[in-house]
XYZ file of C-alpha atoms in Angstrom:
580
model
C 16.468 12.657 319.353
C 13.530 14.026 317.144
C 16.119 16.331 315.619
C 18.294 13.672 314.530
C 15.577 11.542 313.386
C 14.368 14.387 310.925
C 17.736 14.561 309.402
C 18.011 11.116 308.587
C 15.200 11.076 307.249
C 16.548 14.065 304.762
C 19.535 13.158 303.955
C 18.841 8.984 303.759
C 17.018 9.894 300.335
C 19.594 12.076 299.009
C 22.264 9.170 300.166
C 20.444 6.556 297.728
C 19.749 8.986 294.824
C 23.441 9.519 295.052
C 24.677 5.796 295.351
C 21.960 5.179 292.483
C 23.538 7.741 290.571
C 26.773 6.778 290.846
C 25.767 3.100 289.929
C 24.188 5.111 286.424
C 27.702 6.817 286.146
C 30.151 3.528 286.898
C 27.378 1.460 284.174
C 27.822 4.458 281.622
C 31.109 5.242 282.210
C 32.058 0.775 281.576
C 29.676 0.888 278.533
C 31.675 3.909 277.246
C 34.873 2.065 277.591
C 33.277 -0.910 276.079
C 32.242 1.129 272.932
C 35.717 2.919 272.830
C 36.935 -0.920 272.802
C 34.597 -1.957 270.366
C 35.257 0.750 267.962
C 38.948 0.393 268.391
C 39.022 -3.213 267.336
C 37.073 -2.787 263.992
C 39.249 0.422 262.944
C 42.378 -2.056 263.881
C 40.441 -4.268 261.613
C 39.939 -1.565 259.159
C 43.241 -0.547 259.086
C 44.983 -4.124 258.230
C 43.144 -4.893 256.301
C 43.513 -1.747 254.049
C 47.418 -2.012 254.656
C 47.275 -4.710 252.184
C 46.483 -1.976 249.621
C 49.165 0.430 250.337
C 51.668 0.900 247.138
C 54.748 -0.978 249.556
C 52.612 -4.333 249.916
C 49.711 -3.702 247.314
C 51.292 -4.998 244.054
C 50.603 -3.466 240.506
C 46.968 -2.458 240.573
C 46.302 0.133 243.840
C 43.913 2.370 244.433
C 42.469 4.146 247.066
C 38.556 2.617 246.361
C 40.630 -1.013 247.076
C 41.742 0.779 250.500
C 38.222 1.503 251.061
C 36.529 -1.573 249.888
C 39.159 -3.686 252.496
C 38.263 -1.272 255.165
C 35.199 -1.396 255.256
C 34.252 -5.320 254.617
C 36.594 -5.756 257.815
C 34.610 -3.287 260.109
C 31.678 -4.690 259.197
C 32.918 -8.491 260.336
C 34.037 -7.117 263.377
C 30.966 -5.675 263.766
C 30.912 -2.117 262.309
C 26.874 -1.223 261.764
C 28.280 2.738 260.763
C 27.581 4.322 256.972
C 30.454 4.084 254.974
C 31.369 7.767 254.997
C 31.799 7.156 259.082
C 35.122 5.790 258.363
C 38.004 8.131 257.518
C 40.637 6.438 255.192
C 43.516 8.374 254.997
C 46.791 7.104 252.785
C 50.618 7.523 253.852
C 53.551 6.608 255.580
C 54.041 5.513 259.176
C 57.413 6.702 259.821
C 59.988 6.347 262.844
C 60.682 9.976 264.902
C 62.962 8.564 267.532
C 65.496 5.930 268.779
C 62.838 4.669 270.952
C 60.592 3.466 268.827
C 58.641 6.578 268.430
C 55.900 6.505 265.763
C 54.556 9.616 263.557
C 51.597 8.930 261.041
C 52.247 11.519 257.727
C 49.676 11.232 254.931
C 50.909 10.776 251.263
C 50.149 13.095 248.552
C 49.643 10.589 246.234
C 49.022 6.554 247.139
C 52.221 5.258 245.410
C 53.958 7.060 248.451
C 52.525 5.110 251.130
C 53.210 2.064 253.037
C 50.769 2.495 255.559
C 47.135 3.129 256.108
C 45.261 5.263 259.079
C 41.383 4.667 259.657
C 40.025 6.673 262.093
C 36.584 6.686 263.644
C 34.545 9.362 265.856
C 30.791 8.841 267.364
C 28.621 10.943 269.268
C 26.803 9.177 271.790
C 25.362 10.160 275.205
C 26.825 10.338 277.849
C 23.966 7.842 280.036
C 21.401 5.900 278.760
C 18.998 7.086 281.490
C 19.501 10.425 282.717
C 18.411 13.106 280.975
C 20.161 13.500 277.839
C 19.599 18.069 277.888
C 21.079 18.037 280.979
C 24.246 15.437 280.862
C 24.710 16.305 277.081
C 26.696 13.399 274.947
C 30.454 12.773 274.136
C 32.610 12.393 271.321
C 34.500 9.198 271.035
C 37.550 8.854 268.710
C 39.375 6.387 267.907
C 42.362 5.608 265.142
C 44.812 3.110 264.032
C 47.847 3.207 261.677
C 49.317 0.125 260.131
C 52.451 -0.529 257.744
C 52.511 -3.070 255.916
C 55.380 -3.340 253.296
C 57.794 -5.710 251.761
C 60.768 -5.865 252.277
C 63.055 -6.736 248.859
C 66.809 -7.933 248.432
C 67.759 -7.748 244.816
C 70.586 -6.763 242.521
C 72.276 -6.374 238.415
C 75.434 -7.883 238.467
C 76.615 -10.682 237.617
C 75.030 -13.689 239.602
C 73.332 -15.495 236.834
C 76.279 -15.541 234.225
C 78.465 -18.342 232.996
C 81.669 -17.268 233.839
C 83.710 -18.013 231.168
C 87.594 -17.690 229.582
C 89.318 -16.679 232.637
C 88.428 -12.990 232.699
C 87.308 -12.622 236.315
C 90.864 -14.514 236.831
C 92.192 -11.120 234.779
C 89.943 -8.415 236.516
C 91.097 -9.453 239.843
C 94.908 -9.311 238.157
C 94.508 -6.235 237.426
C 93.137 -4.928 241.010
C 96.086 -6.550 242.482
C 98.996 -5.634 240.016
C 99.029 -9.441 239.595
C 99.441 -10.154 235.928
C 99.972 -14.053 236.855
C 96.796 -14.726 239.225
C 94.315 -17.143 238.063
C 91.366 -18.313 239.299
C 90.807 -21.700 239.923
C 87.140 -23.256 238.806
C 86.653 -24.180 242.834
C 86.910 -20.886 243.425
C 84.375 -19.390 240.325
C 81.871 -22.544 241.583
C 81.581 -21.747 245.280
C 81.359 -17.696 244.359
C 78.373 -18.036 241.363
C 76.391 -20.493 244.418
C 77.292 -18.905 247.735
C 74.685 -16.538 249.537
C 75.533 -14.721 252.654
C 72.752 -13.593 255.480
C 72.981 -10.036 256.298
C 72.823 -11.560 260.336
C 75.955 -13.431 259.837
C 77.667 -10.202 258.094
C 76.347 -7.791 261.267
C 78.161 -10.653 263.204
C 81.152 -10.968 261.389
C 81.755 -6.910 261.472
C 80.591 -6.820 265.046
C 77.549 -4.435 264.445
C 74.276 -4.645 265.835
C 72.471 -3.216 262.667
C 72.545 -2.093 258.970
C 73.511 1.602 260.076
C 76.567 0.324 261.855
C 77.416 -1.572 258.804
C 77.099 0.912 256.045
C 80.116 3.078 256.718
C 82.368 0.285 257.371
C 85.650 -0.151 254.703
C 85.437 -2.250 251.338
C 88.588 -4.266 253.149
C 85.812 -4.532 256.211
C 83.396 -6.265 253.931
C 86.012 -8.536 252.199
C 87.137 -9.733 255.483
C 84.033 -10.173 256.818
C 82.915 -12.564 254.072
C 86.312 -14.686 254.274
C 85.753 -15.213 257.504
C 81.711 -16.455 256.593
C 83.015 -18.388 253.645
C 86.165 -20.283 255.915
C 89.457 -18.560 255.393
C 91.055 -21.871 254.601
C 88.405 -22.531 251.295
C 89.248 -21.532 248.019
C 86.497 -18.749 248.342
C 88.101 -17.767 251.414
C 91.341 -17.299 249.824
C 90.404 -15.185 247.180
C 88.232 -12.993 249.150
C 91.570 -12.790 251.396
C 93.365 -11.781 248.089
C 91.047 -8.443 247.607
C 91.717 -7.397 250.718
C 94.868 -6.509 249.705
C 93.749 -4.489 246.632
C 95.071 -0.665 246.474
C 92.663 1.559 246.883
C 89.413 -0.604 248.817
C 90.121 0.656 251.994
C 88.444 4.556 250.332
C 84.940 1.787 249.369
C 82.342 2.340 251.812
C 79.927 -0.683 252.322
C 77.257 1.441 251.206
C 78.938 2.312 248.069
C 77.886 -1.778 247.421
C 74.837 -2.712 249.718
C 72.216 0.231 249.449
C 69.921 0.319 251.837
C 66.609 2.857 251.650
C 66.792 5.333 254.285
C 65.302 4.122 257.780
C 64.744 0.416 256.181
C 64.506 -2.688 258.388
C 66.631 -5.235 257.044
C 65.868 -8.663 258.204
C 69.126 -10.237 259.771
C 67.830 -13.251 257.263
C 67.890 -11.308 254.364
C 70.215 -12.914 251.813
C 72.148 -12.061 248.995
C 74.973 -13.604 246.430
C 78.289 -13.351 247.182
C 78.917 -13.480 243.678
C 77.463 -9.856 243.185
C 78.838 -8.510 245.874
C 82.584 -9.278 244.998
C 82.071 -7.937 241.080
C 80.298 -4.526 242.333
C 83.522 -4.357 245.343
C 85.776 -5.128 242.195
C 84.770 -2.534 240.316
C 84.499 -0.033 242.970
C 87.885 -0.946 243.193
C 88.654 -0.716 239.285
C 87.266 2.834 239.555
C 89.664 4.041 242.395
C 92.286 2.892 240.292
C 91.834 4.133 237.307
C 94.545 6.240 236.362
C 93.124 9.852 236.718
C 89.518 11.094 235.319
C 87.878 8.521 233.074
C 91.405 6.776 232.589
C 91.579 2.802 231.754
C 92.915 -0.284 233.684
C 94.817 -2.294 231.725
C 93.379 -5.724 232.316
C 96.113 -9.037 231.179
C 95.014 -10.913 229.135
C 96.969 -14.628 227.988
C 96.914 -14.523 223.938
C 98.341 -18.158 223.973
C 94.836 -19.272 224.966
C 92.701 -17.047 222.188
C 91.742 -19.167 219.198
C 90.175 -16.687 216.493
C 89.063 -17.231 213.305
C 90.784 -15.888 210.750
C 93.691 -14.531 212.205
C 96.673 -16.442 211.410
C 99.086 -14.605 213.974
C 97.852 -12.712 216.850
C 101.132 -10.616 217.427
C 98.999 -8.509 220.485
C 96.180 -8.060 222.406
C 95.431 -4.977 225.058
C 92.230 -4.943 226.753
C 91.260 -2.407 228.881
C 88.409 -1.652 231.212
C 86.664 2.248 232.216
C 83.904 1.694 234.529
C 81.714 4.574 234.860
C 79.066 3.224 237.403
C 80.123 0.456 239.419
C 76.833 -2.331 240.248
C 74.911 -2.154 243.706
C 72.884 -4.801 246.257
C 69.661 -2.838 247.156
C 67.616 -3.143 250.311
C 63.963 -1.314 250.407
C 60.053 -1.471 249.662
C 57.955 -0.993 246.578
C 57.487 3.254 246.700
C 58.121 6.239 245.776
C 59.626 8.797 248.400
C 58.567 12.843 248.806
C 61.186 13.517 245.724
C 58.677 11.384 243.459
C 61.334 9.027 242.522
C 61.138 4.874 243.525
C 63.233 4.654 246.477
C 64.773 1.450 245.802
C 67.397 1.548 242.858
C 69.849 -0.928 241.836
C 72.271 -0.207 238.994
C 73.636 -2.579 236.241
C 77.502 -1.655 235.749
C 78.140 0.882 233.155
C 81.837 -0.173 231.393
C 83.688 1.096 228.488
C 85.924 -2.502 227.174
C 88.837 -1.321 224.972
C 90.492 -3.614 222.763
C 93.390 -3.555 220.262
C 94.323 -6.276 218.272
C 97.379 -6.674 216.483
C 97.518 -10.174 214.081
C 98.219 -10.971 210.725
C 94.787 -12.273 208.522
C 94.885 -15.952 206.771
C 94.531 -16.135 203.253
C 90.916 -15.794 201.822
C 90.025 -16.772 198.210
C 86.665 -15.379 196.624
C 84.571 -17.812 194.378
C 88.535 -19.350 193.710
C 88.760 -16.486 191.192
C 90.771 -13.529 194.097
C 92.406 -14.437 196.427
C 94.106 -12.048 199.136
C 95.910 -12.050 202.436
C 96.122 -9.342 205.077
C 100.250 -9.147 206.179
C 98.625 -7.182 209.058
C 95.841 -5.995 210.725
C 95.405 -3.378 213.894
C 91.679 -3.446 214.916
C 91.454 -0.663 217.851
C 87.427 -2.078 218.800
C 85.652 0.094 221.950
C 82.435 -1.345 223.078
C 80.560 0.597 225.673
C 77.939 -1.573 226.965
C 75.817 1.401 228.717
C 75.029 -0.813 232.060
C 71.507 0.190 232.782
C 69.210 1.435 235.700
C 66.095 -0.328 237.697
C 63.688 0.245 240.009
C 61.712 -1.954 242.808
C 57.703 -0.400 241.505
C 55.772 -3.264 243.361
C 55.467 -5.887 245.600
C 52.461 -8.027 246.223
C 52.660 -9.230 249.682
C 51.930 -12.864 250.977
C 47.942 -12.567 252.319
C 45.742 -15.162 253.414
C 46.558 -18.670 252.345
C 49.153 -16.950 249.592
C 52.996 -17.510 251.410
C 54.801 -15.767 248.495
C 54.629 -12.118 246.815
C 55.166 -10.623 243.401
C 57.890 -8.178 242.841
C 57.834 -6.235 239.739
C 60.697 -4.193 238.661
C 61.561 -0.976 236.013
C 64.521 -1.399 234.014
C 66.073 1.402 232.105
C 68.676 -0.125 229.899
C 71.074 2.437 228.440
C 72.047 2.956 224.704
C 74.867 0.608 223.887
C 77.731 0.692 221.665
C 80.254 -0.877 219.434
C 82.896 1.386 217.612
C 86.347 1.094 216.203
C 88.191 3.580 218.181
C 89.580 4.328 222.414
C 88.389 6.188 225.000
C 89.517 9.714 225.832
C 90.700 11.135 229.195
C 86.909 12.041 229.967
C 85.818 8.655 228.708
C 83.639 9.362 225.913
C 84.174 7.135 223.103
C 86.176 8.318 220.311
C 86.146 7.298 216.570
C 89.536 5.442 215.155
C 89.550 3.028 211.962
C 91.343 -0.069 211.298
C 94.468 0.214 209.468
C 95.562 -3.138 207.265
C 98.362 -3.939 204.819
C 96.960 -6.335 201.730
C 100.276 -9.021 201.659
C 99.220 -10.566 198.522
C 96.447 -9.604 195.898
C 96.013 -12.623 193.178
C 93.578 -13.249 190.148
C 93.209 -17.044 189.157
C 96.848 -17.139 190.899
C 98.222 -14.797 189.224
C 99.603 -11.541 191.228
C 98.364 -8.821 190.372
C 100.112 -6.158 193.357
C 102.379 -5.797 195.194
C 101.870 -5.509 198.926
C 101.659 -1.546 199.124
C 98.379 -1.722 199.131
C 96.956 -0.117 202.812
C 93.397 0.302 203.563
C 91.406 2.315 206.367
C 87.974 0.454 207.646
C 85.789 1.854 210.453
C 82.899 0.441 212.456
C 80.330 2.264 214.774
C 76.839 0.347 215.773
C 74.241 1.789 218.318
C 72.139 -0.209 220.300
C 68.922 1.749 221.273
C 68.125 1.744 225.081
C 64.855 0.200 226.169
C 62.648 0.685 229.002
C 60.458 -2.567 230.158
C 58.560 -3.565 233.274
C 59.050 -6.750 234.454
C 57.559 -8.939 236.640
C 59.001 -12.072 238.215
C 57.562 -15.708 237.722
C 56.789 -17.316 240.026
C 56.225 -14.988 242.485
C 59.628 -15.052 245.239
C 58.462 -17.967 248.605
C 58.620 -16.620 251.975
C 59.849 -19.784 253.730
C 63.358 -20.900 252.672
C 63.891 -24.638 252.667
C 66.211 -25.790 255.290
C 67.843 -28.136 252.983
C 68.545 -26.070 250.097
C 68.100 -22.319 251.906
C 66.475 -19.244 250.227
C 65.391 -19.410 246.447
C 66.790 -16.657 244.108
C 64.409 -15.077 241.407
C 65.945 -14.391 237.906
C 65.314 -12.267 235.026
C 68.060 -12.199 232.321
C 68.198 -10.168 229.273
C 71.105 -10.365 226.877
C 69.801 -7.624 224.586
C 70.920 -7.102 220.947
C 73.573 -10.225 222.205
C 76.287 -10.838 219.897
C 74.544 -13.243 217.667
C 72.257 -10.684 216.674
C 74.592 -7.649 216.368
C 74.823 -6.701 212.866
C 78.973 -6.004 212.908
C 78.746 -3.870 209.549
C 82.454 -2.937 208.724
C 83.112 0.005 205.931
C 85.925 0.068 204.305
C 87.050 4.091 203.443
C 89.648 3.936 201.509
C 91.836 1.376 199.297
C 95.305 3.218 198.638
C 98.055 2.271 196.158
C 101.416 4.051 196.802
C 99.021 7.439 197.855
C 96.504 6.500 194.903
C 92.899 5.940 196.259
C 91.970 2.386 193.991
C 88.553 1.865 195.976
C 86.680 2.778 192.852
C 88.766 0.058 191.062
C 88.891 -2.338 193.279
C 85.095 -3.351 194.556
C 85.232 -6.507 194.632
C 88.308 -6.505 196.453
C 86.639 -4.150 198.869
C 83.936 -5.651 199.510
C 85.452 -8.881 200.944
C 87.979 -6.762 202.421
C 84.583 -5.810 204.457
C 83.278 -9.466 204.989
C 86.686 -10.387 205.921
C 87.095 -7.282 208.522
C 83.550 -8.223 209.838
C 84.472 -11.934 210.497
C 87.597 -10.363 212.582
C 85.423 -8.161 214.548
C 82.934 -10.566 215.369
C 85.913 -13.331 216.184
C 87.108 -10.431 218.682
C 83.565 -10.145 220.300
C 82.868 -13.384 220.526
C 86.119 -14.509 221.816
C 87.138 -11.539 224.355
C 84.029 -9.018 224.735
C 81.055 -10.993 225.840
C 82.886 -13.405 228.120
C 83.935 -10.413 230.584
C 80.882 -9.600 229.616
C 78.994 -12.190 230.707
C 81.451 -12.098 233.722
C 80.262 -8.818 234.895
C 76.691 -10.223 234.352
C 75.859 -7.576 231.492
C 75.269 -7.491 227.889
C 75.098 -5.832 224.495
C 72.309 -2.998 225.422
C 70.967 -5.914 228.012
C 71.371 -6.594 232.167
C 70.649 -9.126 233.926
C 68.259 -8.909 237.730
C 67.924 -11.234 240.555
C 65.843 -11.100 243.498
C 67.357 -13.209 246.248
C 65.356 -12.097 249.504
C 61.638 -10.751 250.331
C 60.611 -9.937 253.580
C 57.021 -9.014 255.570
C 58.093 -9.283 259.453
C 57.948 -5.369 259.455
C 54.246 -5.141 260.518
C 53.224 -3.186 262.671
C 50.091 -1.338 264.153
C 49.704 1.988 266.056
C 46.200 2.834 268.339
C 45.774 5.803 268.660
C 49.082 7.344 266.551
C 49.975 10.863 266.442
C 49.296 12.283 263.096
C 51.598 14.969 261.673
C 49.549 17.899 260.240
C-alpha cells in the first residue's frame, strides 16, 4: 500500500508536466498553423496583386519595381509587418504539365515573357513561445503563391471593315468554284460583313469539346460548320454551302485560318467575324489552286459593267490573283515566348493582282491646238499589295472599377507595289511596258501622220513599308450587350490609297515606221503620258482597290479588328512547384 502510494506520488508530477506540455505543444503547434495561414493569405495577396503587372495583363508600361510596388502595398493590407526585402518577387510563366490540371511555375528571363507572378515568403520563428528556445530550437516556415493573370485577345487583318464593292467577292468565289456565272447577291455580302460566330457554337457544331479538337479539322469542316450556325436555308447559309464544294478545301486545316497560341484557353464566348473567316478560307483555297508554284487564278470579271474614263472600247479585261500568304484569326495573350518573338501573330493577306487591259483610247485634244487618238491600247498593270504582319504587344486588363482593357498591337506593313508588267512562275513581279498605236495625230485639224505611229510606256511605283504601334480607342468592354452582342474594335489604314498614289507613266519610245520621233515629238509625248496616267489610274480605281477593299487590304496599308477579349483565365497556385 505504502509502495503504491510512493509511486503515485512520482509519477502524478511527471503525468501533469506532460499533459502541461502537451497543452504548450497543441497551443504552439495551432499558432504555427495560424502563422502559416496568415502568411499564406498576404503572399496570395501579394501575388494578385502583382499579376496585374505581368507583360500578358500589364499593358504598355511594365516593370518589375510595378510588380514590387503591388506586392508589397497588398501584404501590408493584409497585414504583412515584414521589410520589403522579406518578400521574394520572382517573374514568369505559370504553365500547364499535365491533362489533369497539373501546374509548373518557370521564371522568365526577361518580364515581357511572363504572365504570371510567384511571391514567396519564409520566417524563422520558434518553435514555442515558452519553453526554452536552446533547447526546442525554431522552424522555418515557407510559404508561396503563383498567379496568372492574362488576357485573352480575338483579333484579325482581313477584310471585316471594308465596303465591299463591284462584285469582286461575287468573282473570287467564281473562280474557287470554276463558276464564271456566280454572283453574289447584296443579302448575302450584308449578313457576311455583320455576322459573328462564338467559338462555343463552332466546338458544337463540329462536335468537339475544345480548340485542340478543332484545329485539325478540314476547311470543308469549318464551312459546314458555319452553314449550319448561320441556317442552311439563309442566303449566308447558301453560300457558305457553295464553298464547300470548292476543289482543293478539303487539304485547309482549321488552323491554317484560326491560330491559336500554343496551350491557350479560348473562351467558348470568344467571337469573331464570319466575314474574315470566309476571305482567309477563300484564299487558302485560291492558293491550293493555283496552277503550280507561284502560278495565277484567273478571276472573271463582267467588262459590260466597267465604266472607265477614257477608254472608248474596252475590247478585254484579264484579272488575275497570286496569293502568297493567305490572312489568319488569332487567339493568344500579350507576350513574348522562349524564342523572343510575340506569340500572337495575325497576318494581312499578301496578293499579287494582275491585270491586262485591252481598249481603244477616246480622242484627246491639247489646248485645241493637237489633238490625238489611241486606235489601241494594251496596259499589262501588276500591283502587289505586300499584305503585312502584326503582333498582339499588350493588353491592359480590366482592374478595379475599370470593366474594359487596352490592346495595343505591332503592325509591319510590307513594301507595296504598282508596275506595268506579270508575274513569273516564282511570282516575283516582272517589268513589261504598255504598247499603243496613235490612230490619228492632228495640228489645228490638220493631219499630220498617219497611224504608224507605236509607242512603248512603262510604270513602276514603290510604296515603302512602315512599322507603327497602335493602340485601340476606346479600350475593347468586357460585357457584351445582350441586345446588340459583343463590340468589335477597329483600326483601318488605307496607306498610300489610290488617291494619293502618284501613277507617273514614262513614255520610252515614240516610233515612226522603225524611226524613234520622241525627240520630235514632246509635246505629243508628254500627253501621251497624262493620257496613259489617266488610263492607269481609271484601271485602279475601277478594278484594283475594290477587290482590294474586298480582301480588306490596301496600297502599302491593312486593316485590324479586335472582336473578343477575355480575363476568366485566372488562376492561383499555393504552394506551386517551381521548375529550377
Amino acid at each position: 500500500m505504502f509502495r503504491q502510494r510512493g509511486a503515485l506520488t512520482v509519477i502524478t508530477p511527471l503525468l501533469m508536466l506532460l499533459v502541461i506540455l502537451l497543452g504548450v505543444m497543441a497551443l504552439d503547434g495551432a499558432r504555427l498553423f495560424s502563422l502559416r495561414k496568415e502568411m499564406q493569405s498576404q503572399v496570395n495577396a501579394a501575388a494578385t496583386a502583382a499579376a496585374d503587372a505581368a507583360q500578358a495583363c500589364g499593358g504598355r508600361m511594365i516593370a518589375l519595381s510595378d510588380m514590387r510596388q503591388r506586392a508589397l502595398a497588398a501584404a501590408r493590407a493584409q497585414g504583412f509587418e515584414g521589410g520589403d526585402d522579406d518578400l521574394i518577387i520572382t517573374p514568369g510563366l505559370l504553365e500547364d504539365v499535365d491533362e489533369n490540371g497539373g501546374l509548373i511555375f518557370q521564371a522568365a528571363d526577361f518580364i515581357d515573357q511572363t504572365n504570371a507572378v510567384l511571391v514567396s515568403y519564409q520566417r524563422d520563428v520558434k518553435i514555442s513561445l515558452l519553453l526554452p528556445e536552446d533547447i526546442f530550437g525554431t522552424v522555418s516556415v515557407n510559404v508561396n503563391a503563383a498567379v496568372r493573370k492574362e488576357a485573352v485577345v480575338t483579333m484579325s487583318a482581313a477584310g471585316s471593315t471594308a465596303v465591299v464593292g463591284g462584285g469582286l467577292l461575287g468573282a473570287l468565289l467564281g473562280a474557287i468554284l470554276g463558276d464564271s456565272d456566280y454572283t453574289l447577291d447584296p443579302t448575302s455580302l450584308s449578313s457576311l460583313a455583320n455576322t459573328t460566330v462564338q467559338l462555343g457554337e463552332l466546338l458544337n457544331a463540329l462536335g468537339v469539346n475544345d480548340v485542340a479538337g478543332l484545329l485539325p479539322l478540314s476547311g470543308q469542316d469549318l464551312a459546314n460548320a458555319l452553314s449550319t450556325i448561320s441556317g442552311a436555308a439563309t442566303p449566308l447559309g447558301r453560300m457558305l454551302d457553295s464553298i464547300v464544294g470548292a476543289a482543293g478545301i478539303e487539304t485547309i486545316k482549321v488552323g491554317d485560318i484560326l491560330s491559336v497560341v500554343g496551350e491557350t484557353e479560348v473562351p467558348p464566348n470568344s467571337e469573331f467575324p464570319i466575314y474574315d473567316v470566309v476571305i482567309s478560307l477563300v484564299l487558302n483555297i485560291v492558293q491550293s489552286q493555283q496552277p503550280g508554284e507561284g502560278g495565277l487564278l484567273s478571276l472573271p470579271l463582267n467588262i459590260s459593267n466597267l465604266n472607265i474614263p477614257l477608254l472608248a472600247d474596252i475590247r478585254t479585261v484579264d484579272l488575275a490573283l497570286h496569293v502568297g500568304e493567305p490572312p489568319t484569326v488569332a487567339f493568344g495573350p500579350a507576350r513574348r515566348g522562349q524564342d523572343g518573338e510575340w506569340v500572337t501573330r495575325f497576318y494581312a493577306p499578301d496578293i499579287t493582282l494582275v491585270l491586262v487591259a485591252d481598249a481603244r483610247l477616246l480622242n484627246v485634244d491639247l489646248l485645241d491646238v493637237v489633238s490625238l487618238n489611241l486606235a489601241s491600247v494594251k496596259v499589262p498593270l501588276a500591283v502587289a499589295v505586300g499584305g503585312g504582319k502584326g503582333e498582339l504587344v499588350a493588353a491592359d486588363c480590366a482592374r478595379g472599377r475599370i470593366n474594359d482593357a487596352e490592346v495595343t498591337v505591332d503592325l509591319h506593313r510590307q513594301v507595296a507595289r504598282v508596275a506595268t508588267g506579270s508575274v513569273n512562275s516564282l511570282g516575283d513581279l516582272e517589268q513589261e511596258d504598255i504598247d499603243a498605236r496613235v490612230g490619228t495625230l492632228k495640228l489645228l485639224g490638220v493631219p499630220l501622220l498617219d497611224p504608224a505611229i507605236r509607242l512603248r510606256a512603262g510604270l513602276d511605283v514603290f510604296i515603302p513599308g512602315e512599322e507603327k504601334t497602335v493602340t485601340f480607342d476606346p479600350r475593347y468592354p468586357l460585357y457584351c450587350s445582350r441586345a446588340q452582342g459583343c463590340e468589335r474594335r477597329l483600326w483601318e489604314d488605307d496607306g498610300a490609297g489610290l488617291d494619293g498614289l502618284n501613277v507617273d507613266v514614262d513614255v520610252k519610245e515614240v516610233r515612226l515606221l522603225d524611226l524613234d520621233l520622241e525627240f520630235l515629238l514632246t509635246p505629243v509625248t508628254n500627253l501621251l503620258e497624262d493620257l496613259l496616267n489617266g488610263v492607269v489610274s481609271s484601271l485602279l480605281k475601277a478594278i484594283v482597290n475594290p477587290l482590294l477593299q474586298t480582301l480588306g487590304i490596301g496600297l502599302g496599308g491593312m486593316s485590324v479588328t479586335v472582336s473578343g477579349v477575355d480575363q476568366s483565365n485566372i488562376q492561383i497556385v499555393e504552394n506551386v512547384t517551381v521548375a529550377n
